[in-house]
Short mmCIF file of C-alpha atoms and ligand atoms in Angstrom, two decimals:
data_model
loop_
_atom_site.label_atom_id
_atom_site.label_comp_id
_atom_site.label_asym_id
_atom_site.label_seq_id
_atom_site.Cartn_x
_atom_site.Cartn_y
_atom_site.Cartn_z
CA MET A 1 40.88 48.43 -36.34
CA SER A 2 43.43 46.52 -34.27
CA TYR A 3 44.52 44.18 -37.04
CA GLN A 4 44.86 46.62 -39.92
CA LEU A 5 48.08 46.55 -41.93
CA TYR A 6 49.02 49.19 -44.49
CA ASP A 7 50.19 48.44 -48.03
CA ASP A 8 53.09 50.87 -47.96
CA GLU A 9 54.62 49.74 -44.65
CA PRO A 10 56.96 46.78 -44.12
CA TYR A 11 55.98 44.34 -41.39
CA LEU A 12 57.73 41.46 -39.71
CA VAL A 13 54.91 39.23 -38.47
CA SER A 14 56.46 36.91 -35.94
CA PHE A 15 54.71 33.54 -35.85
CA SER A 16 55.85 31.24 -33.05
CA GLY A 17 53.73 28.29 -34.12
CA GLY A 18 51.55 28.65 -31.02
CA ARG A 19 47.81 29.15 -30.68
CA SER A 20 47.98 32.83 -29.72
CA SER A 21 50.15 33.97 -32.59
CA GLY A 22 48.14 31.67 -34.87
CA TYR A 23 44.97 33.45 -33.76
CA MET A 24 46.62 36.80 -34.43
CA LEU A 25 47.77 35.68 -37.86
CA HIS A 26 44.31 34.42 -38.75
CA ASN A 27 42.76 37.77 -37.85
CA LEU A 28 45.43 39.71 -39.74
CA VAL A 29 44.65 37.65 -42.84
CA LYS A 30 40.90 37.92 -42.39
CA GLU A 31 40.68 41.62 -41.64
CA ASN A 32 43.07 42.65 -44.39
CA ASN A 33 41.60 40.30 -47.02
CA GLY A 34 44.94 38.54 -47.21
CA LEU A 35 48.28 40.02 -46.28
CA PRO A 36 49.90 43.00 -47.96
CA GLU A 37 53.00 42.21 -50.00
CA GLN A 38 55.29 43.85 -47.47
CA ALA A 39 54.00 41.78 -44.54
CA HIS A 40 56.57 39.01 -44.03
CA VAL A 41 55.34 36.18 -41.84
CA LEU A 42 58.34 34.46 -40.29
CA PHE A 43 58.71 31.29 -38.28
CA ALA A 44 62.15 30.67 -36.74
CA ASN A 45 62.75 27.00 -36.07
CA THR A 46 65.20 26.16 -33.29
CA GLY A 47 65.13 22.44 -34.11
CA LYS A 48 63.65 21.70 -30.69
CA GLU A 49 60.06 22.49 -31.56
CA MET A 50 57.61 19.64 -31.30
CA GLU A 51 56.68 18.05 -34.61
CA GLU A 52 53.08 19.06 -33.94
CA THR A 53 54.19 22.70 -33.96
CA LEU A 54 55.85 22.27 -37.34
CA ASP A 55 52.73 20.61 -38.72
CA PHE A 56 50.61 23.45 -37.35
CA VAL A 57 52.74 26.13 -38.99
CA ALA A 58 52.51 24.31 -42.32
CA GLU A 59 48.76 23.84 -41.95
CA CYS A 60 48.12 27.51 -41.13
CA ALA A 61 49.95 28.53 -44.31
CA GLU A 62 48.02 26.06 -46.40
CA ARG A 63 44.57 26.70 -44.93
CA TRP A 64 44.88 30.47 -45.04
CA SER A 65 46.73 30.58 -48.38
CA ILE A 66 49.61 32.62 -47.06
CA ASN A 67 53.38 32.41 -47.34
CA ILE A 68 55.13 31.66 -44.06
CA VAL A 69 58.92 31.82 -44.35
CA TRP A 70 60.66 29.16 -42.26
CA LEU A 71 64.06 30.24 -40.99
CA GLU A 72 66.91 28.58 -39.18
CA HIS A 73 69.99 30.10 -37.63
CA CYS A 74 73.24 28.82 -39.15
CA TYR A 75 76.78 29.81 -40.08
CA ASN A 76 77.93 30.29 -43.65
CA ASP A 77 81.04 28.73 -45.21
CA ASP A 78 83.19 31.51 -43.77
CA GLY A 79 81.87 30.79 -40.30
CA VAL A 80 79.84 33.98 -40.24
CA VAL A 81 76.47 33.83 -38.57
CA SER A 82 73.66 33.64 -41.09
CA PHE A 83 70.26 32.02 -41.71
CA ARG A 84 68.81 29.46 -44.05
CA ILE A 85 65.33 29.10 -45.44
CA VAL A 86 63.76 25.70 -44.86
CA ASN A 87 60.32 24.15 -45.13
CA ARG A 88 58.27 21.46 -43.40
CA ASP A 89 60.23 18.73 -45.15
CA THR A 90 63.70 20.14 -44.58
CA ALA A 91 63.27 21.74 -41.15
CA SER A 92 65.60 20.50 -38.42
CA MET A 93 63.89 18.30 -35.87
CA ASN A 94 66.82 17.19 -33.73
CA GLY A 95 67.97 20.52 -32.36
CA GLU A 96 70.69 21.10 -34.97
CA PRO A 97 70.52 24.94 -35.14
CA PHE A 98 70.36 25.14 -31.34
CA GLU A 99 73.19 22.66 -30.88
CA GLU A 100 75.46 24.49 -33.32
CA LEU A 101 74.86 27.76 -31.51
CA ILE A 102 75.76 26.15 -28.18
CA SER A 103 78.93 24.70 -29.72
CA ARG A 104 80.02 28.10 -30.99
CA LYS A 105 79.29 29.78 -27.68
CA HIS A 106 80.85 26.98 -25.59
CA MET A 107 78.13 27.51 -23.05
CA LEU A 108 74.46 26.87 -22.42
CA PRO A 109 71.80 29.53 -22.31
CA ASN A 110 69.97 30.04 -19.05
CA VAL A 111 67.43 32.35 -17.45
CA VAL A 112 69.81 35.30 -17.30
CA MET A 113 71.62 34.62 -20.59
CA ARG A 114 68.87 33.84 -23.04
CA PHE A 115 71.07 34.00 -26.09
CA CYS A 116 69.02 31.24 -27.72
CA THR A 117 65.99 33.50 -28.13
CA GLU A 118 68.12 36.37 -29.25
CA GLU A 119 70.13 34.44 -31.83
CA LEU A 120 67.86 31.62 -32.99
CA LYS A 121 64.73 33.71 -33.24
CA ILE A 122 64.99 37.49 -33.00
CA LYS A 123 68.26 38.14 -34.84
CA THR A 124 67.54 35.39 -37.37
CA MET A 125 64.30 37.12 -38.32
CA PHE A 126 65.97 40.52 -38.61
CA ARG A 127 68.75 39.00 -40.72
CA TYR A 128 66.12 37.68 -43.12
CA MET A 129 64.39 41.07 -43.27
CA ARG A 130 67.70 42.73 -44.06
CA SER A 131 68.23 40.21 -46.86
CA VAL A 132 65.01 41.39 -48.51
CA GLY A 133 66.08 45.01 -48.19
CA ILE A 134 64.23 45.99 -45.04
CA ASN A 135 66.23 47.41 -42.17
CA LYS A 136 65.17 46.99 -38.60
CA LYS A 137 64.50 50.69 -38.11
CA ASP A 138 62.10 50.76 -41.08
CA LEU A 139 59.84 47.89 -40.11
CA THR A 140 57.01 47.26 -37.71
CA ASN A 141 57.36 44.09 -35.68
CA VAL A 142 54.01 42.37 -35.15
CA ILE A 143 53.93 39.94 -32.24
CA GLY A 144 51.29 37.66 -30.75
CA ILE A 145 51.42 38.45 -27.04
CA ARG A 146 48.03 38.68 -25.36
CA TYR A 147 46.26 41.20 -23.16
CA ASP A 148 46.50 38.83 -20.16
CA GLU A 149 50.31 38.80 -20.29
CA PRO A 150 50.98 42.09 -18.51
CA ARG A 151 54.71 41.59 -18.01
CA ARG A 152 55.25 40.95 -21.69
CA VAL A 153 53.09 43.95 -22.54
CA ALA A 154 55.26 46.10 -20.27
CA LYS A 155 58.38 44.81 -22.00
CA VAL A 156 56.95 45.68 -25.41
CA LYS A 157 56.28 49.21 -24.25
CA ALA A 158 59.77 49.52 -22.78
CA ARG A 159 61.36 48.15 -25.93
CA ASN A 160 59.37 50.48 -28.15
CA GLU A 161 60.82 53.39 -26.23
CA LYS A 162 64.38 52.07 -26.36
CA GLU A 163 64.70 50.46 -29.80
CA LYS A 164 64.73 52.01 -33.22
CA PHE A 165 61.76 50.05 -34.49
CA GLU A 166 58.15 49.75 -33.50
CA THR A 167 56.57 46.62 -32.09
CA ILE A 168 52.82 46.23 -32.15
CA ALA A 169 50.75 43.62 -30.39
CA PRO A 170 47.29 43.42 -32.00
CA LEU A 171 45.99 40.93 -29.41
CA VAL A 172 46.80 43.39 -26.64
CA ASP A 173 45.06 46.24 -28.45
CA ALA A 174 42.01 44.03 -28.99
CA LYS A 175 42.10 42.90 -25.31
CA ILE A 176 42.35 39.25 -26.34
CA THR A 177 42.98 36.78 -23.50
CA LYS A 178 43.86 33.09 -23.48
CA HIS A 179 40.15 32.26 -23.11
CA ASP A 180 39.37 34.06 -26.37
CA VAL A 181 42.21 32.20 -28.07
CA GLY A 182 40.99 28.85 -26.69
CA ALA A 183 37.42 29.54 -27.80
CA PHE A 184 38.62 30.50 -31.28
CA TRP A 185 40.57 27.30 -31.79
CA LYS A 186 37.67 25.20 -30.48
CA SER A 187 35.54 26.67 -33.26
CA GLN A 188 38.06 25.88 -35.99
CA SER A 189 38.31 22.79 -38.14
CA PHE A 190 41.97 22.35 -37.22
CA ASP A 191 44.15 23.12 -34.21
CA LEU A 192 47.64 22.73 -32.84
CA LYS A 193 47.77 19.09 -31.84
CA LEU A 194 49.47 19.72 -28.50
CA PRO A 195 47.65 19.68 -25.14
CA ASN A 196 45.93 22.92 -24.16
CA ASN A 197 46.31 23.26 -20.40
CA ASN A 198 43.91 25.98 -19.29
CA GLY A 199 45.00 28.26 -22.11
CA THR A 200 48.69 27.42 -22.08
CA THR A 201 50.64 24.91 -24.15
CA PRO A 202 53.16 23.12 -21.91
CA LEU A 203 54.89 21.63 -24.94
CA GLY A 204 54.96 24.86 -26.95
CA ASN A 205 58.22 26.52 -28.04
CA CYS A 206 61.35 24.41 -27.38
CA ASP A 207 60.10 21.19 -25.81
CA LEU A 208 62.14 21.38 -22.58
CA CYS A 209 62.89 25.09 -22.49
CA PHE A 210 64.57 26.04 -19.21
CA LEU A 211 62.04 28.85 -18.73
CA LYS A 212 59.25 26.34 -18.16
CA GLY A 213 60.32 25.83 -14.56
CA GLU A 214 61.77 22.83 -12.77
CA LYS A 215 58.46 21.12 -12.02
CA LYS A 216 57.07 21.38 -15.50
CA ILE A 217 60.33 20.27 -17.10
CA SER A 218 60.50 17.30 -14.75
CA SER A 219 56.91 16.33 -15.64
CA ILE A 220 57.60 16.60 -19.35
CA ILE A 221 60.71 14.43 -19.00
CA ARG A 222 58.66 11.81 -17.18
CA ASP A 223 55.86 11.92 -19.74
CA TYR A 224 58.12 12.17 -22.81
CA PRO A 225 61.47 10.61 -21.84
CA THR A 226 62.78 10.61 -25.41
CA LEU A 227 62.73 14.41 -25.51
CA ALA A 228 65.22 14.64 -22.67
CA LYS A 229 68.24 13.07 -24.35
CA TRP A 230 69.15 16.11 -26.41
CA TRP A 231 69.10 18.35 -23.32
CA PHE A 232 71.11 15.85 -21.27
CA ASP A 233 73.65 15.60 -24.10
CA GLN A 234 74.11 19.39 -24.27
CA GLU A 235 74.77 19.57 -20.55
CA ASP A 236 77.14 16.61 -20.70
CA ARG A 237 79.27 17.94 -23.54
CA ILE A 238 79.51 21.50 -22.22
CA GLN A 239 80.30 20.14 -18.76
CA LYS A 240 82.98 17.90 -20.28
CA GLY A 241 84.47 20.64 -22.45
CA SER A 242 84.48 23.06 -19.58
CA ALA A 243 86.17 20.61 -17.24
CA GLU A 244 88.77 19.67 -19.86
CA ASN A 245 89.68 23.30 -20.33
CA GLY A 246 89.96 23.79 -16.61
CA GLY A 247 87.22 26.35 -16.94
CA LYS A 248 84.34 27.09 -14.69
CA THR A 249 81.27 24.97 -15.17
CA GLU A 250 78.77 27.65 -14.27
CA ASN A 251 77.26 27.72 -17.74
CA ALA A 252 77.17 23.96 -18.13
CA SER A 253 73.58 23.47 -17.00
CA PHE A 254 70.41 25.07 -18.28
CA ILE A 255 69.21 25.56 -14.72
CA LYS A 256 71.78 26.62 -12.18
CA ARG A 257 70.25 24.75 -9.22
CA ILE A 258 69.99 21.32 -10.81
CA PRO A 259 71.12 19.59 -14.01
CA TYR A 260 68.37 18.26 -16.27
CA ARG A 261 69.62 14.71 -15.77
CA ALA A 262 68.80 14.97 -12.06
CA LEU A 263 65.30 16.34 -12.54
CA PRO A 264 63.36 13.08 -13.07
CA GLY A 265 64.80 11.58 -9.89
CA ALA A 266 64.22 14.66 -7.76
CA ASN A 267 61.37 14.89 -5.31
CA MET A 268 58.69 17.10 -6.85
CA HIS A 269 58.33 18.95 -3.54
CA ASP A 270 61.95 20.08 -3.78
CA LEU A 271 61.56 21.52 -7.25
CA LEU A 272 60.68 25.12 -7.94
CA ASN A 273 57.59 25.99 -9.90
CA ILE A 274 58.78 29.30 -11.30
CA GLU A 275 57.92 29.78 -14.94
CA ILE A 276 59.44 32.70 -16.74
CA GLU A 277 57.80 34.44 -19.65
CA CYS A 278 60.07 34.89 -22.60
CA PHE A 279 59.65 38.04 -24.63
CA GLY A 280 61.15 36.55 -27.75
CA CYS A 281 59.54 33.13 -27.57
CA THR A 282 55.84 33.95 -27.45
CA ASP A 283 53.18 31.26 -27.34
S1 SF4 B 301 61.88 28.47 -26.15
FE1 SF4 B 301 63.36 28.59 -24.46
S2 SF4 B 301 65.09 27.30 -25.10
FE2 SF4 B 301 63.88 27.78 -26.95
S3 SF4 B 301 64.80 29.62 -27.82
FE3 SF4 B 301 63.14 30.30 -26.46
S4 SF4 B 301 64.12 30.68 -24.46
FE4 SF4 B 301 65.54 29.42 -25.70
#
């Protein structure tokens, strides 16, 4: 059975707050008659998730009677990188964890330096697991990538060979595609209240994530102008700090070709439509 979990094995079930990982989580709960004690369902909030995503995570926990641990990246009083546990009421909604990370790094993440995924999500989850006595090498990482995401599947296989822990992808094993996920959520009494665009969620993960591609980001900025300010501000302050220090400004924009502030005014025909799948930030 693709969704079977074992009582004596520790699991990190990574829940992104998207429809695919929600579908996976639902089936894990259903097919195991609840979740074993050692299955830790974690949601890492960057602070730039849409409010609808936060509501969805809270609703999944409530409807399915499971514990989802909400985590945020932070630094402790000694300035050492750490995590905090939050909930729907206390979760950051103005990008605070993300902004603090950028401040410490003095640079912005981009397509080739995706330190946001690594720090805000992946390492934050492993830090939590370590805090409950489970080391990375002893756990099985359960992720919600689908069968119709071949590049991500290939990355999982490559990582399994390289890393000290195992990653499993139940939706891949069960050959679940975005159409199956869409059909499932249509049959449910609740859903993620973000648009479903032919099986993808343009506003999923961080609202204006640089991996969404220039065209999509530009469209989102036009449709939701209030979301853009935070991203503009990050570029402005890193640009300013970099210039003041006489440093290079190469890492002062999320997209090398064009700053976010210039995207809404750019001709759509001049923008690239390259979307990049993120291994750490699954749908
Ligand atoms: S969704 Fe994008 S911006 Fe947010 S953590 Fe993932 S890669 Fe970074």
